[in-house]
Amino acid sequence: MKSAIFEKAGLMTVEEVAKPTLQADDDVIIKVVRACVCGSDLWSYANGDEKAAHSENSGHEALGVIHNGGRVGFVGVPHYNNRPLGSTFAQNITVGGGSASVTTYDKQLLLKAVLDGDINPGRVFTNTYRLDDINQAYKDMQDRKAIKSMIVMD
């Protein structure tokens, strides 16, 4: 199967890797069908911060289909057999803040693109790429040619 690999700052590649296998009774394998490049992913792409060279990408926004059994819970919520979801969920809420990368765009250029109809401000994803073009997706976001890039798996 294909996987996005962080080679070094400014370079993502795609490689064939071994398919995952179930290791425990509560494991699940998810076939990712869509993913996206998040603005927070650009820190590593631009600077290599906290990323080991030639490591799998740590993308955190994906849509997938469950395969090979297992069970699925709620994203970001630990799994307990004897604990109500409400008490678990409330303990795992985190609020973070900071400026969104879109605020660093040239505002006049962005406004013109919206007014000229080049960008639909109601759309989250402004560009779509195949997995094989993952580096271009990162580069276009870094160069502010895309607000958010969707990655489509073949």
PDB file of C-alpha atoms in Angstrom:
ATOM      1  CA  MET A   1       0.000   0.000   0.000  1.00  0.00           C
ATOM      2  CA  LYS A   2       1.098   3.600  -0.454  1.00  0.00           C
ATOM      3  CA  SER A   3       2.087   5.922   2.380  1.00  0.00           C
ATOM      4  CA  ALA A   4       3.108   9.575   2.507  1.00  0.00           C
ATOM      5  CA  ILE A   5       6.656   9.900   3.860  1.00  0.00           C
ATOM      6  CA  PHE A   6       8.282  13.014   5.304  1.00  0.00           C
ATOM      7  CA  GLU A   7      11.768  12.956   3.766  1.00  0.00           C
ATOM      8  CA  LYS A   8      13.060  16.304   5.020  1.00  0.00           C
ATOM      9  CA  ALA A   9      11.932  19.901   5.281  1.00  0.00           C
ATOM     10  CA  GLY A  10      10.224  20.786   2.008  1.00  0.00           C
ATOM     11  CA  LEU A  11       9.931  17.246   0.662  1.00  0.00           C
ATOM     12  CA  MET A  12       7.165  14.663   0.994  1.00  0.00           C
ATOM     13  CA  THR A  13       7.317  11.438  -1.029  1.00  0.00           C
ATOM     14  CA  VAL A  14       5.074   8.416  -1.500  1.00  0.00           C
ATOM     15  CA  GLU A  15       6.356   4.889  -0.953  1.00  0.00           C
ATOM     16  CA  GLU A  16       5.003   1.366  -0.942  1.00  0.00           C
ATOM     17  CA  VAL A  17       4.854   0.056   2.626  1.00  0.00           C
ATOM     18  CA  ALA A  18       3.656  -3.195   4.181  1.00  0.00           C
ATOM     19  CA  LYS A  19      -0.057  -3.427   4.882  1.00  0.00           C
ATOM     20  CA  PRO A  20      -0.909  -3.236   8.588  1.00  0.00           C
ATOM     21  CA  THR A  21      -2.050  -6.297  10.486  1.00  0.00           C
ATOM     22  CA  LEU A  22      -4.235  -6.676  13.538  1.00  0.00           C
ATOM     23  CA  GLN A  23      -2.082  -7.007  16.660  1.00  0.00           C
ATOM     24  CA  ALA A  24      -4.720  -7.121  19.426  1.00  0.00           C
ATOM     25  CA  ASP A  25      -8.388  -8.069  19.783  1.00  0.00           C
ATOM     26  CA  ASP A  26      -9.484  -4.438  19.862  1.00  0.00           C
ATOM     27  CA  ASP A  27      -7.399  -3.321  16.856  1.00  0.00           C
ATOM     28  CA  VAL A  28      -9.048  -2.081  13.705  1.00  0.00           C
ATOM     29  CA  ILE A  29      -7.657  -1.398  10.250  1.00  0.00           C
ATOM     30  CA  ILE A  30      -8.980   1.673   8.472  1.00  0.00           C
ATOM     31  CA  LYS A  31      -8.535   2.141   4.736  1.00  0.00           C
ATOM     32  CA  VAL A  32      -8.084   5.889   4.259  1.00  0.00           C
ATOM     33  CA  VAL A  33      -9.980   7.175   1.232  1.00  0.00           C
ATOM     34  CA  ARG A  34      -9.572  10.924   1.797  1.00  0.00           C
ATOM     35  CA  ALA A  35      -7.134  12.955   3.858  1.00  0.00           C
ATOM     36  CA  CYS A  36      -6.037  16.545   3.950  1.00  0.00           C
ATOM     37  CA  VAL A  37      -3.016  18.660   4.584  1.00  0.00           C
ATOM     38  CA  CYS A  38      -3.744  20.702   7.692  1.00  0.00           C
ATOM     39  CA  GLY A  39      -2.131  24.064   8.305  1.00  0.00           C
ATOM     40  CA  SER A  40      -0.449  22.636  11.405  1.00  0.00           C
ATOM     41  CA  ASP A  41       1.303  20.057   9.163  1.00  0.00           C
ATOM     42  CA  LEU A  42       3.138  22.903   7.438  1.00  0.00           C
ATOM     43  CA  TRP A  43       5.382  23.564  10.456  1.00  0.00           C
ATOM     44  CA  SER A  44       7.172  20.268   9.931  1.00  0.00           C
ATOM     45  CA  TYR A  45       7.088  20.576   6.152  1.00  0.00           C
ATOM     46  CA  ALA A  46       8.633  24.051   6.203  1.00  0.00           C
ATOM     47  CA  ASN A  47      11.164  23.576   8.991  1.00  0.00           C
ATOM     48  CA  GLY A  48      11.488  19.874   9.736  1.00  0.00           C
ATOM     49  CA  ASP A  49      10.575  20.688  13.348  1.00  0.00           C
ATOM     50  CA  GLU A  50      10.232  17.622  15.541  1.00  0.00           C
ATOM     51  CA  LYS A  51      10.122  15.234  12.562  1.00  0.00           C
ATOM     52  CA  ALA A  52      12.627  12.499  11.991  1.00  0.00           C
ATOM     53  CA  ALA A  53      13.899  12.319   8.425  1.00  0.00           C
ATOM     54  CA  HIS A  54      12.212   9.615   6.346  1.00  0.00           C
ATOM     55  CA  SER A  55       9.305   9.161   8.760  1.00  0.00           C
ATOM     56  CA  GLU A  56       5.666   8.505   8.034  1.00  0.00           C
ATOM     57  CA  ASN A  57       3.541  11.607   7.934  1.00  0.00           C
ATOM     58  CA  SER A  58       1.641  12.352  11.113  1.00  0.00           C
ATOM     59  CA  GLY A  59      -1.442  13.704   9.386  1.00  0.00           C
ATOM     60  CA  HIS A  60      -4.457  13.795  11.653  1.00  0.00           C
ATOM     61  CA  GLU A  61      -7.397  14.540   9.366  1.00  0.00           C
ATOM     62  CA  ALA A  62      -8.667  11.564   7.399  1.00  0.00           C
ATOM     63  CA  LEU A  63     -11.800   9.741   6.302  1.00  0.00           C
ATOM     64  CA  GLY A  64     -11.723   5.978   6.010  1.00  0.00           C
ATOM     65  CA  VAL A  65     -13.542   2.669   5.817  1.00  0.00           C
ATOM     66  CA  ILE A  66     -13.173   0.044   8.544  1.00  0.00           C
ATOM     67  CA  HIS A  67     -11.758  -3.312   7.438  1.00  0.00           C
ATOM     68  CA  ASN A  68     -10.916  -6.615   9.139  1.00  0.00           C
ATOM     69  CA  GLY A  69     -13.108  -6.497  12.215  1.00  0.00           C
ATOM     70  CA  GLY A  70     -12.158  -4.869  15.466  1.00  0.00           C
ATOM     71  CA  ARG A  71     -14.222  -2.172  17.102  1.00  0.00           C
ATOM     72  CA  VAL A  72     -14.412   1.562  16.731  1.00  0.00           C
ATOM     73  CA  GLY A  73     -14.932   4.167  19.419  1.00  0.00           C
ATOM     74  CA  PHE A  74     -14.928   7.920  19.450  1.00  0.00           C
ATOM     75  CA  VAL A  75     -11.901   9.750  18.080  1.00  0.00           C
ATOM     76  CA  GLY A  76      -9.845  11.280  20.866  1.00  0.00           C
ATOM     77  CA  VAL A  77     -11.692   9.430  23.636  1.00  0.00           C
ATOM     78  CA  PRO A  78     -10.013   6.598  25.573  1.00  0.00           C
ATOM     79  CA  HIS A  79     -11.843   3.269  25.523  1.00  0.00           C
ATOM     80  CA  TYR A  80     -13.117   1.952  28.834  1.00  0.00           C
ATOM     81  CA  ASN A  81     -15.471  -0.977  29.292  1.00  0.00           C
ATOM     82  CA  ASN A  82     -17.073   0.265  32.493  1.00  0.00           C
ATOM     83  CA  ARG A  83     -17.054   4.037  32.256  1.00  0.00           C
ATOM     84  CA  PRO A  84     -19.845   6.292  30.932  1.00  0.00           C
ATOM     85  CA  LEU A  85     -18.890   8.212  27.797  1.00  0.00           C
ATOM     86  CA  GLY A  86     -19.855  11.560  29.338  1.00  0.00           C
ATOM     87  CA  SER A  87     -17.367  11.344  32.195  1.00  0.00           C
ATOM     88  CA  THR A  88     -14.627  10.202  29.832  1.00  0.00           C
ATOM     89  CA  PHE A  89     -15.327  12.784  27.177  1.00  0.00           C
ATOM     90  CA  ALA A  90     -15.447  15.707  29.598  1.00  0.00           C
ATOM     91  CA  GLN A  91     -11.968  14.839  30.885  1.00  0.00           C
ATOM     92  CA  ASN A  92     -10.489  14.882  27.376  1.00  0.00           C
ATOM     93  CA  ILE A  93     -11.686  18.264  26.144  1.00  0.00           C
ATOM     94  CA  THR A  94      -8.830  20.549  25.223  1.00  0.00           C
ATOM     95  CA  VAL A  95      -9.135  24.109  24.017  1.00  0.00           C
ATOM     96  CA  GLY A  96      -6.225  25.535  22.097  1.00  0.00           C
ATOM     97  CA  GLY A  97      -5.823  28.798  20.289  1.00  0.00           C
ATOM     98  CA  GLY A  98      -3.659  30.848  18.042  1.00  0.00           C
ATOM     99  CA  SER A  99      -3.811  32.500  14.698  1.00  0.00           C
ATOM    100  CA  ALA A 100      -4.952  30.381  11.763  1.00  0.00           C
ATOM    101  CA  SER A 101      -2.516  30.211   8.868  1.00  0.00           C
ATOM    102  CA  VAL A 102      -5.122  31.783   6.609  1.00  0.00           C
ATOM    103  CA  THR A 103      -4.548  35.055   8.496  1.00  0.00           C
ATOM    104  CA  THR A 104      -1.048  35.248   7.033  1.00  0.00           C
ATOM    105  CA  TYR A 105      -2.357  35.460   3.464  1.00  0.00           C
ATOM    106  CA  ASP A 106      -2.101  38.749   1.589  1.00  0.00           C
ATOM    107  CA  LYS A 107      -5.555  39.999   2.539  1.00  0.00           C
ATOM    108  CA  GLN A 108      -5.974  42.225  -0.511  1.00  0.00           C
ATOM    109  CA  LEU A 109      -5.042  39.369  -2.845  1.00  0.00           C
ATOM    110  CA  LEU A 110      -7.375  36.993  -1.001  1.00  0.00           C
ATOM    111  CA  LEU A 111     -10.248  39.498  -1.046  1.00  0.00           C
ATOM    112  CA  LYS A 112      -9.777  40.063  -4.786  1.00  0.00           C
ATOM    113  CA  ALA A 113      -9.782  36.293  -5.424  1.00  0.00           C
ATOM    114  CA  VAL A 114     -13.034  35.946  -3.458  1.00  0.00           C
ATOM    115  CA  LEU A 115     -14.687  38.904  -5.173  1.00  0.00           C
ATOM    116  CA  ASP A 116     -13.539  37.741  -8.634  1.00  0.00           C
ATOM    117  CA  GLY A 117     -14.999  34.290  -7.950  1.00  0.00           C
ATOM    118  CA  ASP A 118     -11.622  32.536  -8.046  1.00  0.00           C
ATOM    119  CA  ILE A 119     -12.108  31.293  -4.458  1.00  0.00           C
ATOM    120  CA  ASN A 120     -15.419  30.229  -2.946  1.00  0.00           C
ATOM    121  CA  PRO A 121     -15.071  31.253   0.728  1.00  0.00           C
ATOM    122  CA  GLY A 122     -17.708  28.680   1.700  1.00  0.00           C
ATOM    123  CA  ARG A 123     -15.462  25.803   0.641  1.00  0.00           C
ATOM    124  CA  VAL A 124     -12.933  24.389   3.061  1.00  0.00           C
ATOM    125  CA  PHE A 125     -10.863  22.555   0.458  1.00  0.00           C
ATOM    126  CA  THR A 126      -9.581  24.794  -2.303  1.00  0.00           C
ATOM    127  CA  ASN A 127      -7.456  22.176  -4.082  1.00  0.00           C
ATOM    128  CA  THR A 128      -7.593  18.391  -4.562  1.00  0.00           C
ATOM    129  CA  TYR A 129      -4.537  16.197  -5.173  1.00  0.00           C
ATOM    130  CA  ARG A 130      -3.801  12.508  -5.701  1.00  0.00           C
ATOM    131  CA  LEU A 131      -1.639  10.866  -3.028  1.00  0.00           C
ATOM    132  CA  ASP A 132       1.208  10.661  -5.541  1.00  0.00           C
ATOM    133  CA  ASP A 133       1.151  14.481  -5.665  1.00  0.00           C
ATOM    134  CA  ILE A 134       1.415  14.919  -1.880  1.00  0.00           C
ATOM    135  CA  ASN A 135       4.511  17.116  -2.075  1.00  0.00           C
ATOM    136  CA  GLN A 136       2.729  19.539  -4.414  1.00  0.00           C
ATOM    137  CA  ALA A 137      -0.199  19.700  -1.964  1.00  0.00           C
ATOM    138  CA  TYR A 138       2.170  20.713   0.835  1.00  0.00           C
ATOM    139  CA  LYS A 139       4.079  23.131  -1.391  1.00  0.00           C
ATOM    140  CA  ASP A 140       0.904  24.853  -2.625  1.00  0.00           C
ATOM    141  CA  MET A 141      -0.286  25.351   0.941  1.00  0.00           C
ATOM    142  CA  GLN A 142       3.117  26.635   2.022  1.00  0.00           C
ATOM    143  CA  ASP A 143       3.166  29.034  -0.954  1.00  0.00           C
ATOM    144  CA  ARG A 144      -0.414  30.129  -0.109  1.00  0.00           C
ATOM    145  CA  LYS A 145      -1.814  28.817  -3.398  1.00  0.00           C
ATOM    146  CA  ALA A 146      -4.226  26.601  -1.457  1.00  0.00           C
ATOM    147  CA  ILE A 147      -6.080  27.227   1.792  1.00  0.00           C
ATOM    148  CA  LYS A 148      -6.625  23.520   2.505  1.00  0.00           C
ATOM    149  CA  SER A 149      -5.624  20.591   0.303  1.00  0.00           C
ATOM    150  CA  MET A 150      -7.666  17.392   0.001  1.00  0.00           C
ATOM    151  CA  ILE A 151      -5.755  14.190  -0.757  1.00  0.00           C
ATOM    152  CA  VAL A 152      -7.605  11.511  -2.736  1.00  0.00           C
ATOM    153  CA  MET A 153      -6.397   7.923  -2.566  1.00  0.00           C
ATOM    154  CA  ASP A 154      -6.466   5.876  -5.767  1.00  0.00           C
TER     155      ASP A 154
END
